[in-house]
């Protein structure tokens, strides 16, 4: 075993990025043995590959746009849930999980939004909000996005109640506490459990970010092309009436008038300058011509007087 070697704040926490049943049953993420039968059952399911998170036929939509909503009131219906979450974005689809026999609500649902941005907003703002007088929790779709996920019915999951004695850590509601004891790095590596992120702990009040979709360069180019095409379509859709209105607005814009006046004045000034230059050039040319003529006349008179003196 190795010691942490750092002074850790007792309020420092960290969150699981991948699910391991044994680690989820540990308050600081360093246990190497299951502490109850449910954790042991989840560990067996994980080791034997008995659970396929993508094999559920009731899965809905895009996992990056889907939220898990828990602690719902049993009085909450699909309509009231949609209305409550529509304040964060456009709800594309939702599934309120119900008992297979009685049809009663199981107290949780999966809600898909139109875009990932709207899902992110609901993830940040809807947590611990009230729906039908019940304080709900929201989380990202761990079933599809968290590697190694094992659900609660198989001994896994996250959260839980103290009365049950089956608390699960590493999630948004119950993060791992930064370990204050020695960390068994060798045993954690042998079991495939990721060690605590020393030096990168978070505050209990920081909101962990859900996984984001990885976009390739092709996706980015397609997005740019799509936006440019949409702009072109919007420009082509402008009717003659709209174009005339925009032209009329520009003509009524005092700033545009001032710009036009300043442009006309500048053009007038340039024209005046050109005329002045031409007039000055003409005067210089006339003056030079007169000077040359006068010089030639004087020279001619001088020559005539000289010839008379000679003869």
PDB file of C-alpha atoms in Angstrom:
ATOM      1  CA  UNK A   1       0.000   0.000   0.000  1.00  0.00           C
ATOM      2  CA  UNK A   2       1.043   3.558  -0.643  1.00  0.00           C
ATOM      3  CA  UNK A   3      -0.002   6.635   1.232  1.00  0.00           C
ATOM      4  CA  UNK A   4      -1.683   9.499  -0.526  1.00  0.00           C
ATOM      5  CA  UNK A   5       1.178  11.859   0.314  1.00  0.00           C
ATOM      6  CA  UNK A   6      -1.037  14.960   0.102  1.00  0.00           C
ATOM      7  CA  UNK A   7      -3.010  16.983   2.583  1.00  0.00           C
ATOM      8  CA  UNK A   8      -6.616  16.455   1.505  1.00  0.00           C
ATOM      9  CA  UNK A   9      -9.507  18.733   2.418  1.00  0.00           C
ATOM     10  CA  UNK A  10     -12.284  16.779   4.126  1.00  0.00           C
ATOM     11  CA  UNK A  11     -14.790  18.458   1.771  1.00  0.00           C
ATOM     12  CA  UNK A  12     -12.988  17.320  -1.393  1.00  0.00           C
ATOM     13  CA  UNK A  13     -14.842  14.809  -3.557  1.00  0.00           C
ATOM     14  CA  UNK A  14     -14.558  13.046  -6.894  1.00  0.00           C
ATOM     15  CA  UNK A  15     -17.007  11.380  -9.263  1.00  0.00           C
ATOM     16  CA  UNK A  16     -16.927   8.048 -11.039  1.00  0.00           C
ATOM     17  CA  UNK A  17     -16.359   8.166 -14.797  1.00  0.00           C
ATOM     18  CA  UNK A  18     -16.758   4.395 -15.152  1.00  0.00           C
ATOM     19  CA  UNK A  19     -18.831   2.031 -13.010  1.00  0.00           C
ATOM     20  CA  UNK A  20     -17.314  -0.696 -10.848  1.00  0.00           C
ATOM     21  CA  UNK A  21     -19.712  -2.379  -8.353  1.00  0.00           C
ATOM     22  CA  UNK A  22     -17.118  -2.817  -5.608  1.00  0.00           C
ATOM     23  CA  UNK A  23     -15.947   0.783  -5.882  1.00  0.00           C
ATOM     24  CA  UNK A  24     -19.547   2.068  -5.938  1.00  0.00           C
ATOM     25  CA  UNK A  25     -20.109   0.439  -2.546  1.00  0.00           C
ATOM     26  CA  UNK A  26     -17.161   2.356  -1.032  1.00  0.00           C
ATOM     27  CA  UNK A  27     -17.495   5.828   0.494  1.00  0.00           C
ATOM     28  CA  UNK A  28     -14.029   6.864  -0.708  1.00  0.00           C
ATOM     29  CA  UNK A  29     -13.706   4.586  -3.728  1.00  0.00           C
ATOM     30  CA  UNK A  30     -10.850   2.491  -2.300  1.00  0.00           C
ATOM     31  CA  UNK A  31     -12.630  -0.676  -1.070  1.00  0.00           C
ATOM     32  CA  UNK A  32     -11.411  -3.893  -2.662  1.00  0.00           C
ATOM     33  CA  UNK A  33     -14.033  -6.272  -1.195  1.00  0.00           C
ATOM     34  CA  UNK A  34     -17.857  -6.217  -1.510  1.00  0.00           C
ATOM     35  CA  UNK A  35     -19.417  -5.084   1.749  1.00  0.00           C
ATOM     36  CA  UNK A  36     -22.923  -6.514   1.152  1.00  0.00           C
ATOM     37  CA  UNK A  37     -24.606  -9.247  -0.863  1.00  0.00           C
ATOM     38  CA  UNK A  38     -26.084  -6.812  -3.391  1.00  0.00           C
ATOM     39  CA  UNK A  39     -22.638  -5.464  -4.284  1.00  0.00           C
ATOM     40  CA  UNK A  40     -21.375  -9.040  -4.628  1.00  0.00           C
ATOM     41  CA  UNK A  41     -24.301  -9.866  -6.957  1.00  0.00           C
ATOM     42  CA  UNK A  42     -23.581  -6.788  -9.075  1.00  0.00           C
ATOM     43  CA  UNK A  43     -19.883  -7.738  -9.184  1.00  0.00           C
ATOM     44  CA  UNK A  44     -20.774 -11.213 -10.479  1.00  0.00           C
ATOM     45  CA  UNK A  45     -23.048  -9.733 -13.157  1.00  0.00           C
ATOM     46  CA  UNK A  46     -20.293  -7.374 -14.225  1.00  0.00           C
ATOM     47  CA  UNK A  47     -17.567 -10.028 -14.272  1.00  0.00           C
ATOM     48  CA  UNK A  48     -19.681 -12.543 -16.209  1.00  0.00           C
ATOM     49  CA  UNK A  49     -21.078  -9.945 -18.619  1.00  0.00           C
ATOM     50  CA  UNK A  50     -24.671 -10.868 -17.748  1.00  0.00           C
ATOM     51  CA  UNK A  51     -26.046  -7.363 -18.271  1.00  0.00           C
ATOM     52  CA  UNK A  52     -26.249  -5.590 -21.622  1.00  0.00           C
ATOM     53  CA  UNK A  53     -27.023  -1.888 -21.073  1.00  0.00           C
ATOM     54  CA  UNK A  54     -27.928  -1.433 -24.736  1.00  0.00           C
ATOM     55  CA  UNK A  55     -30.210  -4.474 -24.879  1.00  0.00           C
ATOM     56  CA  UNK A  56     -33.233  -2.715 -23.390  1.00  0.00           C
ATOM     57  CA  UNK A  57     -35.892  -2.465 -26.150  1.00  0.00           C
ATOM     58  CA  UNK A  58     -37.518   0.468 -24.332  1.00  0.00           C
ATOM     59  CA  UNK A  59     -34.517   2.759 -24.674  1.00  0.00           C
ATOM     60  CA  UNK A  60     -35.480   6.062 -26.251  1.00  0.00           C
ATOM     61  CA  UNK A  61     -33.675   8.435 -28.564  1.00  0.00           C
ATOM     62  CA  UNK A  62     -30.260  10.021 -28.412  1.00  0.00           C
ATOM     63  CA  UNK A  63     -28.478   9.269 -25.103  1.00  0.00           C
ATOM     64  CA  UNK A  64     -26.565  12.579 -25.263  1.00  0.00           C
ATOM     65  CA  UNK A  65     -29.894  14.435 -25.297  1.00  0.00           C
ATOM     66  CA  UNK A  66     -31.589  12.279 -22.644  1.00  0.00           C
ATOM     67  CA  UNK A  67     -31.934  12.921 -18.897  1.00  0.00           C
ATOM     68  CA  UNK A  68     -32.758  10.566 -16.058  1.00  0.00           C
ATOM     69  CA  UNK A  69     -35.289  12.143 -13.670  1.00  0.00           C
ATOM     70  CA  UNK A  70     -35.756  10.464 -10.265  1.00  0.00           C
ATOM     71  CA  UNK A  71     -37.673  10.920  -7.014  1.00  0.00           C
ATOM     72  CA  UNK A  72     -40.843  11.728  -8.959  1.00  0.00           C
ATOM     73  CA  UNK A  73     -44.178  11.878  -7.210  1.00  0.00           C
ATOM     74  CA  UNK A  74     -46.459   8.931  -7.938  1.00  0.00           C
ATOM     75  CA  UNK A  75     -49.032  11.552  -8.954  1.00  0.00           C
ATOM     76  CA  UNK A  76     -46.811  12.872 -11.743  1.00  0.00           C
ATOM     77  CA  UNK A  77     -48.030  12.008 -15.221  1.00  0.00           C
ATOM     78  CA  UNK A  78     -46.395  12.225 -18.630  1.00  0.00           C
ATOM     79  CA  UNK A  79     -48.241  15.480 -19.298  1.00  0.00           C
ATOM     80  CA  UNK A  80     -47.223  17.204 -16.053  1.00  0.00           C
ATOM     81  CA  UNK A  81     -43.623  16.025 -16.413  1.00  0.00           C
ATOM     82  CA  UNK A  82     -43.402  17.324 -19.977  1.00  0.00           C
ATOM     83  CA  UNK A  83     -44.847  20.672 -18.896  1.00  0.00           C
ATOM     84  CA  UNK A  84     -42.410  20.996 -15.976  1.00  0.00           C
ATOM     85  CA  UNK A  85     -39.307  20.254 -18.077  1.00  0.00           C
ATOM     86  CA  UNK A  86     -40.357  22.280 -21.124  1.00  0.00           C
ATOM     87  CA  UNK A  87     -39.104  25.408 -19.359  1.00  0.00           C
ATOM     88  CA  UNK A  88     -35.542  24.181 -19.969  1.00  0.00           C
ATOM     89  CA  UNK A  89     -35.965  23.271 -23.626  1.00  0.00           C
ATOM     90  CA  UNK A  90     -38.027  21.444 -26.206  1.00  0.00           C
ATOM     91  CA  UNK A  91     -38.976  17.965 -25.016  1.00  0.00           C
ATOM     92  CA  UNK A  92     -38.805  15.527 -27.920  1.00  0.00           C
ATOM     93  CA  UNK A  93     -39.875  12.358 -26.117  1.00  0.00           C
ATOM     94  CA  UNK A  94     -40.181  10.914 -22.618  1.00  0.00           C
ATOM     95  CA  UNK A  95     -40.819   7.599 -20.903  1.00  0.00           C
ATOM     96  CA  UNK A  96     -42.295   7.496 -17.425  1.00  0.00           C
ATOM     97  CA  UNK A  97     -41.370   4.068 -16.094  1.00  0.00           C
ATOM     98  CA  UNK A  98     -44.426   2.221 -14.761  1.00  0.00           C
ATOM     99  CA  UNK A  99     -45.038  -1.061 -12.960  1.00  0.00           C
ATOM    100  CA  UNK A 100     -45.533  -3.824 -15.497  1.00  0.00           C
ATOM    101  CA  UNK A 101     -48.598  -5.213 -13.676  1.00  0.00           C
ATOM    102  CA  UNK A 102     -50.309  -2.296 -11.904  1.00  0.00           C
ATOM    103  CA  UNK A 103     -49.263   0.478 -14.278  1.00  0.00           C
ATOM    104  CA  UNK A 104     -48.345   2.710 -11.341  1.00  0.00           C
ATOM    105  CA  UNK A 105     -45.392   5.069 -11.688  1.00  0.00           C
ATOM    106  CA  UNK A 106     -42.065   3.716 -10.444  1.00  0.00           C
ATOM    107  CA  UNK A 107     -40.961   7.268  -9.584  1.00  0.00           C
ATOM    108  CA  UNK A 108     -38.439   7.863 -12.371  1.00  0.00           C
ATOM    109  CA  UNK A 109     -38.408   8.722 -16.061  1.00  0.00           C
ATOM    110  CA  UNK A 110     -36.188   9.299 -19.084  1.00  0.00           C
ATOM    111  CA  UNK A 111     -36.663  12.579 -20.937  1.00  0.00           C
ATOM    112  CA  UNK A 112     -35.173  13.304 -24.364  1.00  0.00           C
ATOM    113  CA  UNK A 113     -34.641  16.902 -25.497  1.00  0.00           C
ATOM    114  CA  UNK A 114     -34.356  18.170 -29.052  1.00  0.00           C
ATOM    115  CA  UNK A 115     -30.706  19.204 -28.640  1.00  0.00           C
ATOM    116  CA  UNK A 116     -27.747  18.438 -26.418  1.00  0.00           C
ATOM    117  CA  UNK A 117     -27.585  22.090 -25.379  1.00  0.00           C
ATOM    118  CA  UNK A 118     -31.143  21.947 -23.991  1.00  0.00           C
ATOM    119  CA  UNK A 119     -30.349  18.724 -22.148  1.00  0.00           C
ATOM    120  CA  UNK A 120     -27.269  20.369 -20.603  1.00  0.00           C
ATOM    121  CA  UNK A 121     -29.370  23.280 -19.382  1.00  0.00           C
ATOM    122  CA  UNK A 122     -31.937  20.969 -17.752  1.00  0.00           C
ATOM    123  CA  UNK A 123     -29.097  18.939 -16.215  1.00  0.00           C
ATOM    124  CA  UNK A 124     -27.751  22.053 -14.476  1.00  0.00           C
ATOM    125  CA  UNK A 125     -30.983  23.813 -13.536  1.00  0.00           C
ATOM    126  CA  UNK A 126     -33.603  21.114 -12.901  1.00  0.00           C
ATOM    127  CA  UNK A 127     -31.623  19.231 -10.239  1.00  0.00           C
ATOM    128  CA  UNK A 128     -33.428  19.506  -6.865  1.00  0.00           C
ATOM    129  CA  UNK A 129     -36.336  21.369  -8.440  1.00  0.00           C
ATOM    130  CA  UNK A 130     -39.921  20.546  -7.454  1.00  0.00           C
ATOM    131  CA  UNK A 131     -42.435  18.753  -9.631  1.00  0.00           C
ATOM    132  CA  UNK A 132     -45.857  18.082  -8.124  1.00  0.00           C
ATOM    133  CA  UNK A 133     -44.478  18.986  -4.675  1.00  0.00           C
ATOM    134  CA  UNK A 134     -41.708  16.400  -4.934  1.00  0.00           C
ATOM    135  CA  UNK A 135     -38.001  17.348  -5.010  1.00  0.00           C
ATOM    136  CA  UNK A 136     -36.521  15.564  -7.997  1.00  0.00           C
ATOM    137  CA  UNK A 137     -32.978  14.678  -8.988  1.00  0.00           C
ATOM    138  CA  UNK A 138     -31.662  14.640 -12.537  1.00  0.00           C
ATOM    139  CA  UNK A 139     -28.660  12.895 -14.038  1.00  0.00           C
ATOM    140  CA  UNK A 140     -27.341  12.002 -17.452  1.00  0.00           C
ATOM    141  CA  UNK A 141     -28.253   8.700 -19.089  1.00  0.00           C
ATOM    142  CA  UNK A 142     -25.730   6.494 -17.302  1.00  0.00           C
ATOM    143  CA  UNK A 143     -27.236   3.297 -18.663  1.00  0.00           C
ATOM    144  CA  UNK A 144     -25.988   4.140 -22.140  1.00  0.00           C
ATOM    145  CA  UNK A 145     -23.089   6.510 -21.467  1.00  0.00           C
ATOM    146  CA  UNK A 146     -21.314   5.170 -18.368  1.00  0.00           C
ATOM    147  CA  UNK A 147     -18.925   2.265 -19.059  1.00  0.00           C
ATOM    148  CA  UNK A 148     -19.588  -0.817 -16.903  1.00  0.00           C
ATOM    149  CA  UNK A 149     -23.004   0.343 -15.699  1.00  0.00           C
ATOM    150  CA  UNK A 150     -25.040  -2.113 -13.565  1.00  0.00           C
ATOM    151  CA  UNK A 151     -28.605  -1.090 -12.573  1.00  0.00           C
ATOM    152  CA  UNK A 152     -30.022  -1.063  -9.054  1.00  0.00           C
ATOM    153  CA  UNK A 153     -32.211  -4.144  -9.622  1.00  0.00           C
ATOM    154  CA  UNK A 154     -29.007  -6.174 -10.084  1.00  0.00           C
ATOM    155  CA  UNK A 155     -27.293  -4.727  -7.006  1.00  0.00           C
ATOM    156  CA  UNK A 156     -25.659  -1.744  -8.694  1.00  0.00           C
ATOM    157  CA  UNK A 157     -26.909   1.760  -9.324  1.00  0.00           C
ATOM    158  CA  UNK A 158     -26.028   4.942  -7.462  1.00  0.00           C
ATOM    159  CA  UNK A 159     -27.417   6.832  -4.474  1.00  0.00           C
ATOM    160  CA  UNK A 160     -29.877   4.967  -2.308  1.00  0.00           C
ATOM    161  CA  UNK A 161     -31.291   5.532   1.175  1.00  0.00           C
ATOM    162  CA  UNK A 162     -29.430   5.135   4.442  1.00  0.00           C
ATOM    163  CA  UNK A 163     -32.262   3.022   5.842  1.00  0.00           C
ATOM    164  CA  UNK A 164     -31.682   0.380   3.178  1.00  0.00           C
ATOM    165  CA  UNK A 165     -28.032  -0.049   4.109  1.00  0.00           C
ATOM    166  CA  UNK A 166     -27.196  -0.231   0.393  1.00  0.00           C
ATOM    167  CA  UNK A 167     -25.752   3.156  -0.399  1.00  0.00           C
ATOM    168  CA  UNK A 168     -23.882   3.561  -3.684  1.00  0.00           C
ATOM    169  CA  UNK A 169     -21.268   6.278  -4.183  1.00  0.00           C
ATOM    170  CA  UNK A 170     -19.609   8.066  -7.073  1.00  0.00           C
ATOM    171  CA  UNK A 171     -22.700   9.729  -8.506  1.00  0.00           C
ATOM    172  CA  UNK A 172     -24.064  13.223  -8.474  1.00  0.00           C
ATOM    173  CA  UNK A 173     -25.963  12.840  -5.216  1.00  0.00           C
ATOM    174  CA  UNK A 174     -23.320  10.852  -3.301  1.00  0.00           C
ATOM    175  CA  UNK A 175     -19.825  11.458  -4.697  1.00  0.00           C
ATOM    176  CA  UNK A 176     -16.763   9.681  -3.392  1.00  0.00           C
ATOM    177  CA  UNK A 177     -15.005  11.460  -0.560  1.00  0.00           C
ATOM    178  CA  UNK A 178     -11.315  12.092  -1.012  1.00  0.00           C
ATOM    179  CA  UNK A 179      -9.600   9.230   0.888  1.00  0.00           C
ATOM    180  CA  UNK A 180      -7.974  10.047   4.194  1.00  0.00           C
ATOM    181  CA  UNK A 181      -6.383   6.615   4.529  1.00  0.00           C
ATOM    182  CA  UNK A 182      -3.770   4.722   2.551  1.00  0.00           C
ATOM    183  CA  UNK A 183      -4.715   3.859  -1.038  1.00  0.00           C
ATOM    184  CA  UNK A 184      -4.150   0.228  -2.140  1.00  0.00           C
ATOM    185  CA  UNK A 185      -3.007   1.043  -5.662  1.00  0.00           C
ATOM    186  CA  UNK A 186      -1.843  -2.482  -6.493  1.00  0.00           C
ATOM    187  CA  UNK A 187      -5.134  -4.092  -5.436  1.00  0.00           C
ATOM    188  CA  UNK A 188      -7.180  -1.459  -7.263  1.00  0.00           C
ATOM    189  CA  UNK A 189      -5.200  -2.077 -10.429  1.00  0.00           C
ATOM    190  CA  UNK A 190      -5.657  -5.853 -10.074  1.00  0.00           C
ATOM    191  CA  UNK A 191      -9.444  -5.460  -9.822  1.00  0.00           C
ATOM    192  CA  UNK A 192      -9.636  -2.894 -12.619  1.00  0.00           C
ATOM    193  CA  UNK A 193     -10.806  -0.128 -10.274  1.00  0.00           C
ATOM    194  CA  UNK A 194      -9.652   3.390 -11.239  1.00  0.00           C
ATOM    195  CA  UNK A 195      -7.747   5.022  -8.351  1.00  0.00           C
ATOM    196  CA  UNK A 196      -8.766   8.388  -6.821  1.00  0.00           C
ATOM    197  CA  UNK A 197      -7.606  11.366  -8.950  1.00  0.00           C
ATOM    198  CA  UNK A 198      -5.082  12.826  -6.518  1.00  0.00           C
ATOM    199  CA  UNK A 199      -4.563  16.534  -7.018  1.00  0.00           C
ATOM    200  CA  UNK A 200      -7.737  16.819  -9.115  1.00  0.00           C
ATOM    201  CA  UNK A 201     -10.453  16.622  -6.475  1.00  0.00           C
ATOM    202  CA  UNK A 202     -13.532  18.803  -6.733  1.00  0.00           C
ATOM    203  CA  UNK A 203     -15.580  20.767  -4.250  1.00  0.00           C
ATOM    204  CA  UNK A 204     -18.875  19.321  -3.090  1.00  0.00           C
ATOM    205  CA  UNK A 205     -20.591  22.348  -4.597  1.00  0.00           C
ATOM    206  CA  UNK A 206     -19.135  21.980  -8.077  1.00  0.00           C
ATOM    207  CA  UNK A 207     -21.405  20.480 -10.725  1.00  0.00           C
ATOM    208  CA  UNK A 208     -19.823  17.511 -12.540  1.00  0.00           C
ATOM    209  CA  UNK A 209     -20.160  17.731 -16.315  1.00  0.00           C
ATOM    210  CA  UNK A 210     -22.013  14.946 -18.158  1.00  0.00           C
ATOM    211  CA  UNK A 211     -20.291  13.211 -21.077  1.00  0.00           C
ATOM    212  CA  UNK A 212     -20.262  15.187 -24.310  1.00  0.00           C
ATOM    213  CA  UNK A 213     -20.535  13.842 -27.797  1.00  0.00           C
ATOM    214  CA  UNK A 214     -17.199  13.573 -29.584  1.00  0.00           C
ATOM    215  CA  UNK A 215     -17.428  15.421 -32.882  1.00  0.00           C
ATOM    216  CA  UNK A 216     -15.207  14.466 -35.777  1.00  0.00           C
ATOM    217  CA  UNK A 217     -13.845  16.896 -38.353  1.00  0.00           C
ATOM    218  CA  UNK A 218     -16.419  15.543 -40.827  1.00  0.00           C
ATOM    219  CA  UNK A 219     -19.243  16.411 -38.409  1.00  0.00           C
ATOM    220  CA  UNK A 220     -17.867  19.928 -37.953  1.00  0.00           C
ATOM    221  CA  UNK A 221     -17.606  20.454 -41.713  1.00  0.00           C
ATOM    222  CA  UNK A 222     -21.156  19.164 -42.188  1.00  0.00           C
ATOM    223  CA  UNK A 223     -22.386  21.540 -39.483  1.00  0.00           C
ATOM    224  CA  UNK A 224     -20.695  24.510 -41.141  1.00  0.00           C
ATOM    225  CA  UNK A 225     -22.091  23.504 -44.527  1.00  0.00           C
ATOM    226  CA  UNK A 226     -25.579  23.071 -43.071  1.00  0.00           C
ATOM    227  CA  UNK A 227     -25.518  26.512 -41.441  1.00  0.00           C
ATOM    228  CA  UNK A 228     -24.344  28.153 -44.661  1.00  0.00           C
ATOM    229  CA  UNK A 229     -27.088  26.370 -46.608  1.00  0.00           C
ATOM    230  CA  UNK A 230     -29.696  27.534 -44.072  1.00  0.00           C
ATOM    231  CA  UNK A 231     -28.511  31.130 -44.417  1.00  0.00           C
ATOM    232  CA  UNK A 232     -28.762  30.848 -48.196  1.00  0.00           C
ATOM    233  CA  UNK A 233     -32.265  29.426 -47.999  1.00  0.00           C
ATOM    234  CA  UNK A 234     -33.370  32.200 -45.641  1.00  0.00           C
ATOM    235  CA  UNK A 235     -32.001  34.825 -48.013  1.00  0.00           C
ATOM    236  CA  UNK A 236     -33.767  33.250 -50.993  1.00  0.00           C
ATOM    237  CA  UNK A 237     -37.014  33.035 -49.041  1.00  0.00           C
ATOM    238  CA  UNK A 238     -37.154  36.824 -48.648  1.00  0.00           C
ATOM    239  CA  UNK A 239     -40.168  38.075 -50.597  1.00  0.00           C
ATOM    240  CA  UNK A 240     -40.103  41.232 -52.770  1.00  0.00           C
ATOM    241  CA  UNK A 241     -42.251  42.945 -50.132  1.00  0.00           C
ATOM    242  CA  UNK A 242     -39.661  42.180 -47.414  1.00  0.00           C
ATOM    243  CA  UNK A 243     -36.851  43.431 -49.638  1.00  0.00           C
ATOM    244  CA  UNK A 244     -38.792  46.634 -50.347  1.00  0.00           C
ATOM    245  CA  UNK A 245     -39.417  47.088 -46.603  1.00  0.00           C
ATOM    246  CA  UNK A 246     -35.705  46.692 -45.847  1.00  0.00           C
ATOM    247  CA  UNK A 247     -34.899  49.205 -48.593  1.00  0.00           C
ATOM    248  CA  UNK A 248     -37.484  51.619 -47.192  1.00  0.00           C
ATOM    249  CA  UNK A 249     -36.040  51.222 -43.674  1.00  0.00           C
ATOM    250  CA  UNK A 250     -32.563  51.974 -44.956  1.00  0.00           C
ATOM    251  CA  UNK A 251     -33.866  55.089 -46.748  1.00  0.00           C
ATOM    252  CA  UNK A 252     -35.600  56.213 -43.542  1.00  0.00           C
ATOM    253  CA  UNK A 253     -32.542  55.572 -41.386  1.00  0.00           C
ATOM    254  CA  UNK A 254     -31.105  58.963 -40.334  1.00  0.00           C
ATOM    255  CA  UNK A 255     -27.650  57.436 -39.976  1.00  0.00           C
ATOM    256  CA  UNK A 256     -27.908  56.165 -43.535  1.00  0.00           C
ATOM    257  CA  UNK A 257     -28.995  59.679 -44.684  1.00  0.00           C
ATOM    258  CA  UNK A 258     -26.070  61.239 -42.880  1.00  0.00           C
ATOM    259  CA  UNK A 259     -23.786  58.718 -44.540  1.00  0.00           C
ATOM    260  CA  UNK A 260     -25.249  59.585 -47.940  1.00  0.00           C
ATOM    261  CA  UNK A 261     -24.909  63.322 -47.277  1.00  0.00           C
ATOM    262  CA  UNK A 262     -21.324  62.895 -46.181  1.00  0.00           C
ATOM    263  CA  UNK A 263     -20.634  60.829 -49.299  1.00  0.00           C
ATOM    264  CA  UNK A 264     -22.178  63.492 -51.565  1.00  0.00           C
ATOM    265  CA  UNK A 265     -20.242  66.248 -49.814  1.00  0.00           C
ATOM    266  CA  UNK A 266     -17.016  64.304 -50.171  1.00  0.00           C
ATOM    267  CA  UNK A 267     -17.685  63.762 -53.877  1.00  0.00           C
ATOM    268  CA  UNK A 268     -18.493  67.456 -54.347  1.00  0.00           C
ATOM    269  CA  UNK A 269     -15.271  68.397 -52.555  1.00  0.00           C
ATOM    270  CA  UNK A 270     -13.287  66.056 -54.813  1.00  0.00           C
ATOM    271  CA  UNK A 271     -14.901  67.586 -57.906  1.00  0.00           C
ATOM    272  CA  UNK A 272     -14.183  71.138 -56.710  1.00  0.00           C
ATOM    273  CA  UNK A 273     -10.600  70.170 -56.042  1.00  0.00           C
ATOM    274  CA  UNK A 274     -10.247  68.753 -59.547  1.00  0.00           C
ATOM    275  CA  UNK A 275     -11.673  71.958 -61.094  1.00  0.00           C
ATOM    276  CA  UNK A 276      -9.372  74.113 -58.988  1.00  0.00           C
ATOM    277  CA  UNK A 277      -6.344  72.067 -60.031  1.00  0.00           C
ATOM    278  CA  UNK A 278      -7.336  72.327 -63.681  1.00  0.00           C
ATOM    279  CA  UNK A 279      -7.789  76.106 -63.423  1.00  0.00           C
ATOM    280  CA  UNK A 280      -4.427  76.548 -61.713  1.00  0.00           C
ATOM    281  CA  UNK A 281      -2.744  74.380 -64.336  1.00  0.00           C
ATOM    282  CA  UNK A 282      -4.375  76.392 -67.124  1.00  0.00           C
ATOM    283  CA  UNK A 283      -3.266  79.695 -65.568  1.00  0.00           C
ATOM    284  CA  UNK A 284       0.309  78.437 -65.178  1.00  0.00           C
ATOM    285  CA  UNK A 285       0.356  77.282 -68.795  1.00  0.00           C
ATOM    286  CA  UNK A 286      -1.004  80.647 -70.062  1.00  0.00           C
ATOM    287  CA  UNK A 287       1.482  82.586 -67.934  1.00  0.00           C
ATOM    288  CA  UNK A 288       4.400  80.467 -69.153  1.00  0.00           C
ATOM    289  CA  UNK A 289       3.294  80.945 -72.755  1.00  0.00           C
ATOM    290  CA  UNK A 290       3.053  84.715 -72.314  1.00  0.00           C
ATOM    291  CA  UNK A 291       6.478  84.790 -70.682  1.00  0.00           C
ATOM    292  CA  UNK A 292       8.040  82.856 -73.536  1.00  0.00           C
ATOM    293  CA  UNK A 293       6.374  85.116 -76.125  1.00  0.00           C
ATOM    294  CA  UNK A 294       7.579  88.228 -74.335  1.00  0.00           C
ATOM    295  CA  UNK A 295      11.126  86.879 -74.169  1.00  0.00           C
ATOM    296  CA  UNK A 296      11.108  86.061 -77.870  1.00  0.00           C
ATOM    297  CA  UNK A 297       9.828  89.568 -78.693  1.00  0.00           C
ATOM    298  CA  UNK A 298      12.567  91.234 -76.632  1.00  0.00           C
ATOM    299  CA  UNK A 299      15.193  89.043 -78.231  1.00  0.00           C
ATOM    300  CA  UNK A 300      13.990  89.951 -81.685  1.00  0.00           C
ATOM    301  CA  UNK A 301      14.106  93.679 -80.898  1.00  0.00           C
ATOM    302  CA  UNK A 302      17.580  93.306 -79.513  1.00  0.00           C
ATOM    303  CA  UNK A 303      18.796  91.539 -82.620  1.00  0.00           C
ATOM    304  CA  UNK A 304      17.348  94.254 -84.849  1.00  0.00           C
ATOM    305  CA  UNK A 305      19.012  97.012 -82.847  1.00  0.00           C
ATOM    306  CA  UNK A 306      22.305  95.151 -82.936  1.00  0.00           C
ATOM    307  CA  UNK A 307      22.165  94.773 -86.707  1.00  0.00           C
ATOM    308  CA  UNK A 308      21.526  98.488 -87.197  1.00  0.00           C
ATOM    309  CA  UNK A 309      24.526  99.314 -84.991  1.00  0.00           C
ATOM    310  CA  UNK A 310      26.736  96.964 -87.013  1.00  0.00           C
ATOM    311  CA  UNK A 311      25.872  98.486 -90.369  1.00  0.00           C
TER     312      UNK A 311
END
